[in-house]
Coordinates of C-alpha atoms and ligand atoms in Angstrom, one line a residue:
M1 CA 150.2 92.6 8.2
D2 CA 153.1 94.7 9.3
D3 CA 153.1 96.4 12.8
H4 CA 151.8 99.7 11.4
S5 CA 148.8 98.0 9.6
L6 CA 148.1 96.0 12.8
D7 CA 148.1 99.1 14.9
R8 CA 145.7 100.9 12.4
V9 CA 143.2 98.0 12.4
K10 CA 143.5 97.6 16.2
Q11 CA 142.8 101.3 16.7
V12 CA 139.5 101.2 14.7
F13 CA 138.2 98.1 16.5
E14 CA 139.2 99.3 19.9
Q15 CA 136.3 101.7 19.6
W16 CA 133.7 98.9 19.3
S17 CA 130.7 101.3 19.2
L18 CA 131.2 102.0 15.4
Y19 CA 131.2 98.3 14.4
D20 CA 128.4 97.7 16.9
L21 CA 126.2 100.1 14.9
I22 CA 127.2 98.4 11.7
I23 CA 126.0 95.1 13.1
H24 CA 122.9 96.6 14.6
H25 CA 121.8 98.2 11.3
N26 CA 122.7 95.1 9.3
Y27 CA 125.0 97.0 7.0
M28 CA 127.3 94.0 6.5
R29 CA 124.4 91.5 6.3
H30 CA 124.9 89.9 9.7
T31 CA 121.3 88.9 9.9
Q32 CA 121.2 87.0 6.6
L33 CA 124.6 85.5 7.4
V34 CA 123.7 84.1 10.8
T35 CA 120.4 82.7 9.4
C36 CA 122.1 80.7 6.6
L37 CA 125.1 79.6 8.7
N38 CA 123.0 78.6 11.7
E39 CA 120.8 76.5 9.3
F40 CA 123.9 74.9 7.9
V41 CA 125.6 74.0 11.2
K42 CA 122.2 72.7 12.6
Q43 CA 122.3 70.0 9.9
T44 CA 125.1 68.2 11.7
E45 CA 125.4 66.7 15.1
I46 CA 129.1 67.7 15.5
R47 CA 130.2 68.8 19.0
R48 CA 131.9 72.0 17.9
K49 CA 135.5 72.8 18.8
V50 CA 135.6 76.3 17.4
I51 CA 138.5 78.7 16.7
D52 CA 137.1 82.2 15.8
L53 CA 139.7 84.2 14.0
G54 CA 139.0 87.9 14.4
C55 CA 136.0 87.2 16.6
G56 CA 135.2 90.8 17.5
D57 CA 132.5 90.8 20.1
A58 CA 131.5 87.2 19.1
W59 CA 128.0 88.2 18.0
M60 CA 128.5 86.2 14.8
A61 CA 129.7 83.1 16.6
K62 CA 127.0 83.3 19.3
H63 CA 124.2 83.4 16.7
I64 CA 125.7 80.9 14.3
F65 CA 126.3 78.3 17.0
Q66 CA 123.2 79.0 19.2
D67 CA 121.5 75.7 20.3
M68 CA 124.7 73.7 19.3
V69 CA 126.9 71.8 21.6
V70 CA 130.1 73.9 21.8
E71 CA 132.7 71.8 23.3
S72 CA 135.4 74.5 23.1
Y73 CA 135.6 78.0 21.8
L74 CA 138.7 80.1 21.3
G75 CA 138.1 83.7 20.2
V76 CA 141.2 85.5 18.8
D77 CA 141.3 89.3 18.2
L78 CA 143.5 92.3 18.3
S79 CA 141.0 94.4 20.2
D80 CA 140.8 94.2 24.0
T81 CA 137.5 96.1 23.9
A82 CA 136.0 93.6 21.5
L83 CA 137.3 90.6 23.6
Q84 CA 135.7 92.1 26.7
E85 CA 132.4 92.4 24.8
A86 CA 132.8 88.8 23.6
A87 CA 133.3 87.5 27.1
D88 CA 130.2 89.4 28.3
Q89 CA 128.2 88.0 25.3
L90 CA 129.1 84.3 25.5
T91 CA 127.8 83.6 29.0
D92 CA 126.2 80.3 27.8
W93 CA 129.6 78.8 27.0
T94 CA 131.4 80.0 30.1
S95 CA 133.2 76.7 30.8
A96 CA 134.1 76.2 27.2
Q97 CA 135.3 79.6 26.2
Q98 CA 138.8 81.1 26.0
F99 CA 140.1 84.3 24.4
R100 CA 143.5 85.3 23.0
Q101 CA 144.4 88.9 22.4
G102 CA 146.8 88.9 19.4
D103 CA 147.4 88.7 15.7
I104 CA 145.6 85.8 14.0
A105 CA 148.8 84.9 12.1
E106 CA 150.8 84.5 15.3
V107 CA 148.0 82.6 17.2
L108 CA 147.4 80.2 14.3
A109 CA 151.2 79.4 14.0
E110 CA 151.2 78.5 17.7
T111 CA 147.9 76.4 17.6
P112 CA 148.4 72.6 17.6
A113 CA 147.6 70.6 14.5
N114 CA 144.2 68.9 14.4
S115 CA 142.9 70.8 17.4
A116 CA 139.6 72.3 16.1
N117 CA 136.8 70.9 14.0
T118 CA 135.5 74.4 13.1
A119 CA 137.4 77.5 12.0
L120 CA 135.4 80.6 11.6
A121 CA 136.9 83.7 10.0
S122 CA 134.2 86.3 9.7
Y123 CA 135.2 89.6 8.1
S124 CA 138.8 89.4 9.3
L125 CA 141.0 87.8 6.6
H126 CA 140.5 90.7 4.1
H127 CA 142.8 92.8 6.3
F128 CA 145.7 90.6 5.0
H129 CA 147.2 90.8 1.5
D130 CA 146.6 87.7 -0.7
D131 CA 150.1 86.2 -0.1
Q132 CA 149.5 86.4 3.6
K133 CA 146.0 85.0 3.3
L134 CA 147.6 82.0 1.6
I135 CA 149.8 81.3 4.7
L136 CA 146.8 81.7 6.9
L137 CA 144.7 79.3 4.8
D138 CA 147.5 76.7 5.0
Q139 CA 147.6 77.1 8.8
I140 CA 143.8 76.8 9.0
H141 CA 144.1 73.5 7.2
R142 CA 146.8 72.4 9.6
I143 CA 144.9 73.1 12.8
L144 CA 141.6 71.5 11.5
E145 CA 140.8 67.8 12.3
K146 CA 140.0 65.6 9.3
D147 CA 136.5 66.5 8.0
G148 CA 136.8 69.8 9.9
Q149 CA 135.0 72.8 8.5
F150 CA 136.3 76.3 7.6
L151 CA 133.5 78.9 7.6
W152 CA 134.8 81.9 5.7
I153 CA 132.7 85.1 5.6
D154 CA 134.4 88.1 4.0
L155 CA 134.5 91.0 1.6
A156 CA 135.1 89.5 -1.8
R157 CA 135.7 91.1 -5.2
I158 CA 134.2 89.9 -8.5
A159 CA 136.9 89.6 -11.1
P160 CA 138.0 91.6 -13.0
Q161 CA 137.2 94.3 -10.4
T162 CA 140.5 95.6 -8.9
R163 CA 141.1 96.3 -5.3
D164 CA 140.9 100.1 -5.9
Q165 CA 137.6 99.8 -7.8
Y166 CA 136.2 97.6 -4.9
V167 CA 137.2 100.0 -2.1
D168 CA 136.0 103.1 -4.1
E169 CA 132.6 101.5 -4.7
M170 CA 132.4 100.4 -1.0
A171 CA 133.3 103.9 0.1
N172 CA 130.5 105.4 -2.0
H173 CA 128.1 102.8 -0.7
I174 CA 129.0 103.6 2.9
R175 CA 128.7 107.4 2.3
H176 CA 125.3 107.0 0.7
D177 CA 123.7 104.1 2.5
W178 CA 125.1 103.8 6.0
Q179 CA 122.9 106.7 7.1
A180 CA 122.6 105.7 10.8
L181 CA 126.3 106.6 11.4
R182 CA 127.3 110.1 12.4
E183 CA 129.3 112.0 9.8
S184 CA 132.5 111.4 11.7
Q185 CA 131.8 107.7 12.1
N186 CA 130.9 107.4 8.4
E187 CA 134.2 109.0 7.4
Q188 CA 136.1 106.7 9.8
A189 CA 134.5 103.7 8.2
V190 CA 135.4 105.0 4.8
Q191 CA 139.0 105.7 5.8
H192 CA 139.3 102.2 7.3
V193 CA 138.1 100.6 4.0
L194 CA 140.5 102.7 1.9
E195 CA 143.5 102.1 4.1
S196 CA 143.1 98.6 5.5
D197 CA 140.9 96.4 3.4
F198 CA 142.4 94.1 0.8
P199 CA 139.5 91.8 -0.4
A200 CA 140.5 88.9 -2.7
T201 CA 138.5 88.1 -5.7
E202 CA 136.1 85.2 -5.2
A203 CA 138.0 83.4 -8.0
W204 CA 141.3 83.7 -6.0
M205 CA 139.6 82.3 -2.9
L206 CA 138.2 79.3 -4.8
E207 CA 141.4 78.7 -6.7
H208 CA 143.7 78.8 -3.6
T209 CA 141.7 77.0 -1.0
P210 CA 142.0 73.6 -2.7
Q211 CA 145.8 74.2 -3.1
V212 CA 146.1 74.0 0.7
G213 CA 143.7 71.0 1.0
L214 CA 140.5 72.9 1.8
Q215 CA 137.6 71.7 -0.5
L216 CA 134.7 73.9 -1.3
D217 CA 131.5 72.4 0.2
R218 CA 129.1 75.3 -0.7
C219 CA 128.6 79.0 -1.0
L220 CA 125.9 80.1 1.5
F221 CA 125.6 83.8 0.7
R222 CA 126.8 86.2 -1.9
D223 CA 126.0 89.8 -2.9
E224 CA 128.1 92.4 -4.7
Y225 CA 130.2 93.1 -1.6
F226 CA 130.1 90.1 0.8
G227 CA 130.0 86.4 0.8
A228 CA 130.1 83.2 3.0
W229 CA 131.6 79.9 2.0
V230 CA 132.0 76.6 3.7
F231 CA 135.2 74.5 3.0
A232 CA 136.1 71.1 4.4
K233 CA 139.4 69.4 5.1
H234 CA 139.0 65.8 3.8
D235 CA 142.7 64.6 4.0
D236 CA 144.7 64.0 7.1
Ligands
LIG1 C1 135.0 93.6 10.8 S1 135.4 92.9 12.4 C2 134.5 91.4 12.4 C3 134.1 90.9 13.8 C4 133.3 89.6 13.8 N1 134.1 88.5 13.4 C5 132.1 89.8 12.9 O1 132.0 89.1 11.9 O2 131.2 90.5 13.2 C6 137.0 92.4 12.2 C7 137.7 91.9 13.5 O3 138.9 91.3 13.1 C8 139.9 91.7 14.0 N2 141.2 91.6 13.3 C9 141.6 92.2 12.2 N3 142.8 91.9 11.8 C10 143.3 91.0 12.8 C11 144.5 90.4 13.1 N4 145.5 90.4 12.3 N5 144.6 89.6 14.2 C12 143.5 89.5 15.1 N6 142.3 90.1 14.9 C13 142.2 90.9 13.8 C14 139.5 93.2 14.4 O4 140.1 93.6 15.6 C15 138.0 93.0 14.4 O5 137.5 92.7 15.7

């Protein structure tokens, strides 16, 4: 993302109240996502060392890892407002939690190899173009320990749907179905999607993750707009 794109995204998520409403009304399927991801992580006894890329207010992380042992948690986000909400939200993990305000790409590049066993990217990577996503995926593989997991929740296209078709359909969906937003908030959400969202196709995601050493474990959720996949790093 260039500086202009980062500024535009940061501006939207500095006003956390809009996205808070989206979570509250389950417009991006947060309820279903935390249910299936929490079920999945509960199946293992792993003491989680989590890096949360684009953590927002950490609502997702809090609910996915509730009742788990979280040995460490690093939340990364552009938005100071979101990070403040995250710090208020994660009171249970006080000793384990850290936050970094900054660009995911820069923080990942500075993060030591093999330093996390769980990378969560929930609704953040679609702000990057596919060539940039590939660099991020490679970095995610580098920072994960052997057998570490990458939990990827995101907007995802269904081939042969183009980026323009996807964002136009999403814009119509928001205008018609996200009724709890005020008109100005609704239009802000639409503008954000049209300007700043670059979802990959699911086929691209599944083709490029193994190329960087991340093997698909399972798909936990999929509808026409959103999905959640678990990948694992099995090599060293
Ligand atoms: C749609 S919200 C998702 C928040 C949370 N992960 C969730 O699933 O509810 C996207 C978040 O990613 C952050 N974000 C987007 N691009 C980013 C970047 N390049 N670096 C850091 N954070 C970024 C935004 O500030 C925002 O808080």
